[in-house]
Coordinates of N, CA and C in Angstrom, one line a residue:
M1 N 0.9 -1.2 0.0 CA 0.0 0.0 0.0 C 0.9 1.2 0.0
P2 N 0.8 2.1 -1.0 CA 1.7 3.3 -1.1 C 1.4 4.2 0.1
A3 N 2.5 4.8 0.6 CA 2.4 5.8 1.7 C 2.1 7.2 1.2
E4 N 2.5 7.5 0.0 CA 2.2 8.8 -0.6 C 2.1 8.6 -2.1
V5 N 1.6 9.5 -2.8 CA 1.4 9.4 -4.2 C 2.7 9.5 -4.9
V6 N 3.1 8.5 -5.6 CA 4.4 8.5 -6.3 C 4.0 7.9 -7.7
D7 N 4.4 8.5 -8.7 CA 4.1 8.0 -10.1 C 4.7 6.7 -10.3
A8 N 4.1 5.9 -11.1 CA 4.6 4.5 -11.4 C 6.0 4.5 -12.0
A9 N 6.3 5.5 -12.8 CA 7.7 5.5 -13.4 C 8.7 5.7 -12.3
T10 N 8.5 6.5 -11.3 CA 9.4 6.7 -10.2 C 9.6 5.4 -9.5
E11 N 8.5 4.8 -9.1 CA 8.6 3.6 -8.4 C 9.3 2.5 -9.2
E12 N 9.0 2.4 -10.5 CA 9.7 1.4 -11.3 C 11.2 1.7 -11.4
A13 N 11.6 3.0 -11.4 CA 13.0 3.4 -11.5 C 13.7 3.0 -10.1
N14 N 12.9 3.2 -9.0 CA 13.5 2.8 -7.7 C 13.7 1.3 -7.6
L15 N 12.8 0.5 -8.1 CA 12.9 -0.9 -8.0 C 14.0 -1.4 -9.0
K16 N 14.1 -0.7 -10.1 CA 15.2 -1.1 -11.1 C 16.6 -0.8 -10.4
F17 N 16.7 0.3 -9.7 CA 17.9 0.6 -9.0 C 18.2 -0.5 -8.0
L18 N 17.2 -0.8 -7.2 CA 17.4 -1.9 -6.2 C 17.9 -3.2 -6.8
N19 N 17.3 -3.5 -8.0 CA 17.6 -4.8 -8.6 C 18.9 -4.7 -9.4
S20 N 19.5 -3.5 -9.6 CA 20.8 -3.4 -10.2 C 21.9 -3.6 -9.2
L21 N 21.6 -3.6 -8.0 CA 22.6 -3.7 -6.9 C 23.2 -5.1 -7.0
S22 N 24.4 -5.2 -6.5 CA 25.2 -6.4 -6.5 C 25.8 -6.6 -5.1
F23 N 25.5 -7.7 -4.4 CA 26.2 -8.0 -3.2 C 26.0 -9.4 -2.9
T24 N 26.8 -9.9 -1.9 CA 26.8 -11.3 -1.5 C 26.4 -11.4 0.0
I25 N 25.6 -12.4 0.2 CA 25.2 -12.6 1.6 C 26.3 -13.6 2.1
H26 N 26.9 -13.3 3.3 CA 27.9 -14.2 3.8 C 27.3 -15.2 4.8
I27 N 27.4 -16.4 4.6 CA 26.9 -17.5 5.5 C 28.0 -18.3 6.0
K28 N 28.3 -18.1 7.3 CA 29.4 -18.8 8.0 C 28.9 -20.1 8.5
I29 N 29.5 -21.2 8.0 CA 29.2 -22.6 8.3 C 30.4 -23.2 8.8
E30 N 30.3 -24.0 9.9 CA 31.5 -24.6 10.4 C 31.9 -25.9 9.6
T31 N 30.9 -26.6 9.1 CA 31.1 -27.9 8.4 C 30.4 -27.9 7.1
Y32 N 31.2 -28.1 6.0 CA 30.7 -28.3 4.7 C 30.9 -29.8 4.4
T33 N 30.1 -30.4 3.5 CA 30.2 -31.8 3.3 C 31.1 -32.2 2.2
Q34 N 31.3 -31.3 1.2 CA 32.1 -31.7 0.0 C 33.1 -30.7 -0.4
L35 N 34.0 -30.4 0.5 CA 35.1 -29.4 0.1 C 36.0 -30.1 -0.8
P36 N 36.7 -29.4 -1.7 CA 36.8 -28.0 -2.0 C 35.9 -27.6 -3.2
L37 N 34.8 -28.1 -3.3 CA 33.9 -27.8 -4.5 C 33.5 -26.3 -4.3
L38 N 33.2 -25.7 -5.5 CA 32.6 -24.4 -5.4 C 31.2 -24.4 -4.9
N39 N 30.4 -25.5 -5.2 CA 29.1 -25.6 -4.6 C 29.3 -25.9 -3.1
Q40 N 28.5 -25.1 -2.3 CA 28.7 -25.2 -0.9 C 27.6 -26.1 -0.3
F41 N 27.9 -27.3 -0.2 CA 26.9 -28.3 0.4 C 27.1 -28.3 1.9
V42 N 26.0 -28.1 2.6 CA 26.0 -28.1 4.1 C 25.4 -29.4 4.6
A43 N 26.1 -30.0 5.6 CA 25.6 -31.3 6.1 C 24.3 -31.1 6.8
P44 N 23.4 -32.0 6.7 CA 22.1 -31.9 7.4 C 22.3 -31.6 8.9
G45 N 21.4 -30.8 9.4 CA 21.5 -30.4 10.8 C 22.5 -29.4 11.2
I46 N 23.4 -29.0 10.3 CA 24.3 -27.9 10.6 C 23.7 -26.6 10.3
Q47 N 23.8 -25.7 11.3 CA 23.2 -24.3 11.1 C 24.3 -23.3 11.0
P48 N 24.0 -22.2 10.3 CA 25.0 -21.1 10.1 C 25.3 -20.5 11.5
T49 N 26.5 -20.1 11.7 CA 26.9 -19.4 12.9 C 26.8 -17.9 12.7
E50 N 26.7 -17.5 11.4 CA 26.6 -16.0 11.1 C 26.0 -15.9 9.7
I51 N 25.1 -14.9 9.5 CA 24.6 -14.5 8.2 C 24.6 -13.0 8.2
S52 N 25.4 -12.5 7.2 CA 25.6 -11.0 7.1 C 25.8 -10.5 5.7
I53 N 25.7 -9.2 5.6 CA 26.0 -8.5 4.3 C 27.0 -7.5 4.6
D54 N 28.1 -7.5 3.9 CA 29.2 -6.5 4.0 C 28.7 -5.2 3.3
R55 N 28.3 -4.2 4.1 CA 27.7 -3.0 3.6 C 28.7 -2.2 2.7
G56 N 30.0 -2.4 2.9 CA 31.0 -1.7 2.1 C 31.2 -2.3 0.8
R57 N 30.5 -3.4 0.5 CA 30.6 -4.1 -0.8 C 29.3 -4.1 -1.5
V58 N 28.4 -3.3 -1.2 CA 27.1 -3.2 -1.9 C 27.3 -2.1 -3.0
G59 N 27.1 -2.5 -4.2 CA 27.2 -1.6 -5.4 C 26.6 -2.2 -6.6
W60 N 27.2 -1.8 -7.7 CA 26.7 -2.3 -9.0 C 27.9 -2.3 -10.0
W61 N 27.8 -3.0 -11.1 CA 28.8 -3.1 -12.1 C 28.7 -1.9 -13.0
N62 N 29.7 -1.2 -13.1 CA 29.8 0.0 -14.1 C 30.5 -0.5 -15.3
S63 N 29.8 -0.7 -16.4 CA 30.5 -1.2 -17.6 C 31.4 -0.2 -18.3
E64 N 31.2 1.1 -18.0 CA 32.0 2.1 -18.6 C 33.4 2.0 -18.0
I65 N 33.6 1.6 -16.8 CA 34.9 1.5 -16.2 C 35.3 0.1 -15.9
S66 N 34.5 -0.9 -16.3 CA 34.7 -2.3 -16.1 C 35.1 -2.6 -14.6
D67 N 34.3 -2.1 -13.7 CA 34.6 -2.3 -12.3 C 33.3 -2.0 -11.5
M68 N 33.4 -2.5 -10.3 CA 32.3 -2.2 -9.3 C 32.3 -0.8 -8.8
E69 N 31.2 -0.2 -8.6 CA 31.0 1.1 -7.9 C 30.2 0.8 -6.7
Y70 N 30.6 1.3 -5.6 CA 30.0 1.1 -4.3 C 29.1 2.3 -3.9
L71 N 28.1 2.0 -3.2 CA 27.1 3.0 -2.8 C 27.7 4.2 -2.1
T72 N 27.3 5.4 -2.4 CA 27.7 6.6 -1.6 C 26.7 6.7 -0.5
E73 N 27.0 7.6 0.4 CA 26.0 7.8 1.5 C 24.7 8.3 1.0
E74 N 24.7 9.2 0.0 CA 23.5 9.7 -0.7 C 22.7 8.6 -1.3
Q75 N 23.3 7.6 -1.9 CA 22.6 6.5 -2.5 C 22.0 5.6 -1.5
W76 N 22.8 5.4 -0.4 CA 22.2 4.6 0.7 C 20.9 5.1 1.3
N77 N 20.8 6.5 1.3 CA 19.7 7.2 1.9 C 18.6 7.5 1.0
R78 N 18.7 7.2 -0.3 CA 17.7 7.6 -1.3 C 16.5 6.7 -1.1
P79 N 15.3 7.2 -1.4 CA 14.1 6.3 -1.3 C 14.2 5.2 -2.3
A80 N 13.8 4.0 -1.8 CA 13.8 2.8 -2.6 C 12.4 2.3 -3.0
L81 N 11.5 2.3 -2.0 CA 10.1 1.9 -2.2 C 9.2 2.8 -1.4
H82 N 8.3 3.4 -2.1 CA 7.3 4.3 -1.4 C 6.1 3.5 -0.9
R83 N 6.3 2.9 0.2 CA 5.3 2.0 0.8 C 5.4 2.2 2.3
K84 N 4.3 2.0 3.0 CA 4.4 1.9 4.5 C 4.8 0.6 5.0
E85 N 4.4 -0.5 4.2 CA 4.8 -1.8 4.5 C 5.4 -2.5 3.3
F86 N 6.2 -3.5 3.6 CA 6.8 -4.3 2.5 C 6.8 -5.8 3.0
V87 N 6.1 -6.6 2.2 CA 5.9 -8.0 2.6 C 6.9 -8.8 1.7
L88 N 7.7 -9.6 2.4 CA 8.7 -10.5 1.8 C 8.4 -11.9 2.1
K89 N 8.3 -12.7 1.0 CA 8.0 -14.2 1.1 C 9.3 -15.0 1.0
N90 N 9.3 -16.1 1.6 CA 10.4 -17.0 1.6 C 10.4 -17.7 0.2
A91 N 11.1 -17.2 -0.7 CA 11.1 -17.8 -2.1 C 12.2 -18.8 -2.2
L92 N 13.1 -19.0 -1.2 CA 14.3 -19.8 -1.4 C 13.9 -21.3 -1.2
D93 N 12.9 -21.6 -0.5 CA 12.5 -23.0 -0.2 C 11.1 -23.2 -0.5
E94 N 10.8 -24.1 -1.4 CA 9.4 -24.4 -1.8 C 8.5 -24.9 -0.6
D95 N 9.2 -25.6 0.3 CA 8.4 -26.1 1.5 C 8.0 -25.0 2.4
H96 N 8.6 -23.8 2.3 CA 8.3 -22.7 3.2 C 7.9 -21.5 2.5
N97 N 7.6 -21.5 1.2 CA 7.3 -20.3 0.4 C 6.0 -19.6 0.8
D98 N 5.2 -20.2 1.7 CA 4.0 -19.6 2.1 C 4.3 -18.7 3.4
E99 N 5.5 -18.8 3.9 CA 5.9 -18.0 5.0 C 6.4 -16.6 4.5
S100 N 6.0 -15.6 5.3 CA 6.3 -14.2 4.9 C 6.6 -13.4 6.1
K101 N 7.2 -12.3 5.9 CA 7.4 -11.3 7.0 C 7.1 -9.9 6.5
T102 N 6.4 -9.2 7.3 CA 6.0 -7.8 6.9 C 6.9 -6.8 7.6
F103 N 7.5 -5.9 6.9 CA 8.4 -4.9 7.4 C 7.7 -3.5 7.3
T104 N 7.9 -2.7 8.3 CA 7.2 -1.4 8.3 C 8.3 -0.3 8.0
A105 N 8.0 0.6 7.1 CA 9.0 1.7 6.8 C 9.4 2.4 8.1
P106 N 10.6 2.5 8.4 CA 11.1 3.2 9.7 C 10.6 4.6 9.8
N107 N 10.5 5.3 8.7 CA 10.0 6.7 8.7 C 8.5 6.8 8.5
G108 N 7.8 5.7 8.3 CA 6.4 5.7 8.1 C 5.9 6.0 6.7
N109 N 6.8 6.4 5.8 CA 6.5 6.7 4.4 C 7.1 5.9 3.3
F110 N 8.4 5.6 3.4 CA 9.1 4.9 2.4 C 10.3 4.2 3.0
F111 N 10.9 3.2 2.2 CA 12.1 2.5 2.6 C 13.2 3.1 1.8
T112 N 14.3 3.3 2.5 CA 15.6 3.7 1.8 C 16.3 2.5 1.3
V113 N 17.3 2.7 0.5 CA 18.1 1.6 0.0 C 18.8 0.9 1.2
R114 N 19.2 1.7 2.2 CA 19.8 1.1 3.4 C 18.8 0.2 4.1
D115 N 17.5 0.7 4.2 CA 16.5 -0.1 4.9 C 16.3 -1.4 4.1
M116 N 16.3 -1.4 2.8 CA 16.1 -2.6 2.0 C 17.2 -3.6 2.2
V117 N 18.4 -3.2 2.2 CA 19.5 -4.1 2.4 C 19.5 -4.7 3.9
D118 N 19.1 -3.8 4.8 CA 18.9 -4.3 6.2 C 17.8 -5.4 6.3
I119 N 16.7 -5.1 5.5 CA 15.6 -6.1 5.4 C 16.1 -7.4 4.9
V120 N 16.8 -7.4 3.8 CA 17.3 -8.6 3.2 C 18.1 -9.4 4.2
E121 N 19.0 -8.7 4.9 CA 19.9 -9.4 5.9 C 19.0 -10.0 7.0
A122 N 18.1 -9.2 7.6 CA 17.2 -9.7 8.7 C 16.4 -10.9 8.2
F123 N 15.8 -10.8 7.0 CA 15.0 -11.8 6.5 C 15.8 -13.1 6.3
E124 N 17.0 -13.0 5.7 CA 17.8 -14.2 5.5 C 18.2 -14.8 6.8
R125 N 18.5 -14.0 7.9 CA 18.8 -14.6 9.2 C 17.7 -15.4 9.7
E126 N 16.5 -15.0 9.4 CA 15.3 -15.8 9.9 C 15.0 -16.9 9.1
F127 N 15.0 -16.8 7.8 CA 14.5 -17.8 6.9 C 15.5 -18.7 6.2
R128 N 16.7 -18.2 6.1 CA 17.8 -19.1 5.4 C 18.0 -20.4 6.1
V129 N 17.9 -20.3 7.5 CA 18.1 -21.5 8.3 C 17.0 -22.6 8.0
K130 N 15.9 -22.2 7.4 CA 14.8 -23.2 7.0 C 15.0 -23.7 5.6
S131 N 15.9 -23.3 4.9 CA 16.1 -23.7 3.5 C 16.6 -25.2 3.5
D132 N 16.5 -25.8 2.4 CA 16.9 -27.2 2.2 C 17.5 -27.3 0.8
W133 N 18.8 -27.4 0.8 CA 19.5 -27.6 -0.5 C 20.4 -28.8 -0.4
F134 N 20.0 -29.9 -1.0 CA 20.7 -31.2 -0.9 C 20.8 -31.7 0.5
G135 N 19.7 -31.4 1.3 CA 19.7 -31.9 2.7 C 20.1 -31.0 3.7
G136 N 20.8 -29.9 3.4 CA 21.3 -28.9 4.4 C 20.8 -27.5 4.0
V137 N 21.3 -26.6 4.9 CA 21.0 -25.2 4.7 C 21.6 -24.7 3.3
D138 N 20.9 -23.9 2.6 CA 21.4 -23.4 1.3 C 22.4 -22.3 1.6
A139 N 23.7 -22.7 1.5 CA 24.8 -21.7 1.7 C 25.5 -21.4 0.3
H140 N 24.8 -21.9 -0.8 CA 25.4 -21.8 -2.1 C 24.8 -20.6 -2.9
H141 N 23.5 -20.4 -2.8 CA 22.9 -19.3 -3.5 C 23.0 -18.0 -2.7
I142 N 24.1 -17.3 -2.9 CA 24.5 -16.1 -2.1 C 24.6 -14.8 -2.8
F143 N 24.4 -14.8 -4.1 CA 24.6 -13.6 -4.9 C 23.2 -12.9 -5.1
Y144 N 23.0 -11.8 -4.6 CA 21.7 -11.0 -4.7 C 21.5 -10.7 -6.1
E145 N 20.3 -11.0 -6.6 CA 20.0 -10.7 -8.0 C 18.7 -9.9 -8.1
G146 N 18.2 -9.4 -7.0 CA 17.1 -8.5 -7.0 C 15.8 -9.1 -6.4
F147 N 14.8 -8.2 -6.4 CA 13.5 -8.6 -5.9 C 12.6 -8.9 -7.1
F148 N 11.6 -9.8 -6.9 CA 10.6 -10.0 -7.8 C 9.2 -9.9 -7.1
Q149 N 8.2 -9.6 -7.8 CA 6.9 -9.4 -7.2 C 5.9 -10.5 -7.5
Y150 N 5.2 -11.0 -6.5 CA 4.2 -11.9 -6.7 C 2.9 -11.2 -7.0
E151 N 1.9 -12.0 -7.5 CA 0.6 -11.4 -7.9 C -0.1 -10.7 -6.8
D152 N 0.1 -11.2 -5.5 CA -0.5 -10.6 -4.4 C 0.1 -9.3 -3.9
G153 N 1.2 -8.9 -4.6 CA 1.9 -7.7 -4.2 C 3.0 -7.8 -3.3
S154 N 3.2 -9.0 -2.7 CA 4.4 -9.3 -1.9 C 5.6 -9.6 -2.8
F155 N 6.8 -9.6 -2.2 CA 8.0 -9.8 -3.0 C 8.8 -11.0 -2.5
G156 N 9.7 -11.5 -3.4 CA 10.6 -12.5 -3.0 C 12.0 -12.0 -3.5
I157 N 13.0 -12.7 -3.0 CA 14.4 -12.3 -3.3 C 15.0 -13.4 -4.3
S158 N 15.6 -12.9 -5.4 CA 16.3 -13.8 -6.3 C 17.7 -13.9 -5.8
W159 N 18.2 -15.2 -5.7 CA 19.6 -15.4 -5.3 C 20.2 -16.3 -6.4
G160 N 21.4 -15.9 -6.7 CA 22.2 -16.7 -7.7 C 23.3 -17.4 -7.1
S161 N 24.0 -18.2 -7.9 CA 25.2 -19.0 -7.4 C 26.3 -18.7 -8.3

């Protein structure tokens, strides 16, 4: 539900900016099952000891300079979604994809880019531990690829490997 009247083009541009971001979620696991493979298989029953996002490494690929550019303070604080609430569904695990969490805009009107990255981290801390990838927690799909929207207006997070 929009908090204020914002034209669709602005909201689309904001979502496009969010989806252009690139970052990795760090999942610290004490025991992997098949090292040294690039695929991170976690033994059943093993839980992450830490799930975090390095805020200094959130940015986007700038093809003009063939390098990453990281967010400035101004970009961190720019409006990302003009909504009072943001509903995120657990898209990572089909057994739990009916689970969701509702976040409220800290300022009551919109979410900043910083708010959205904080939401991703908080959501993953709660729901990643419920994932099941080859019998263990999914510690392999860690590359943020953006948000997608369900028909009911809620969102999911796309993760790549």
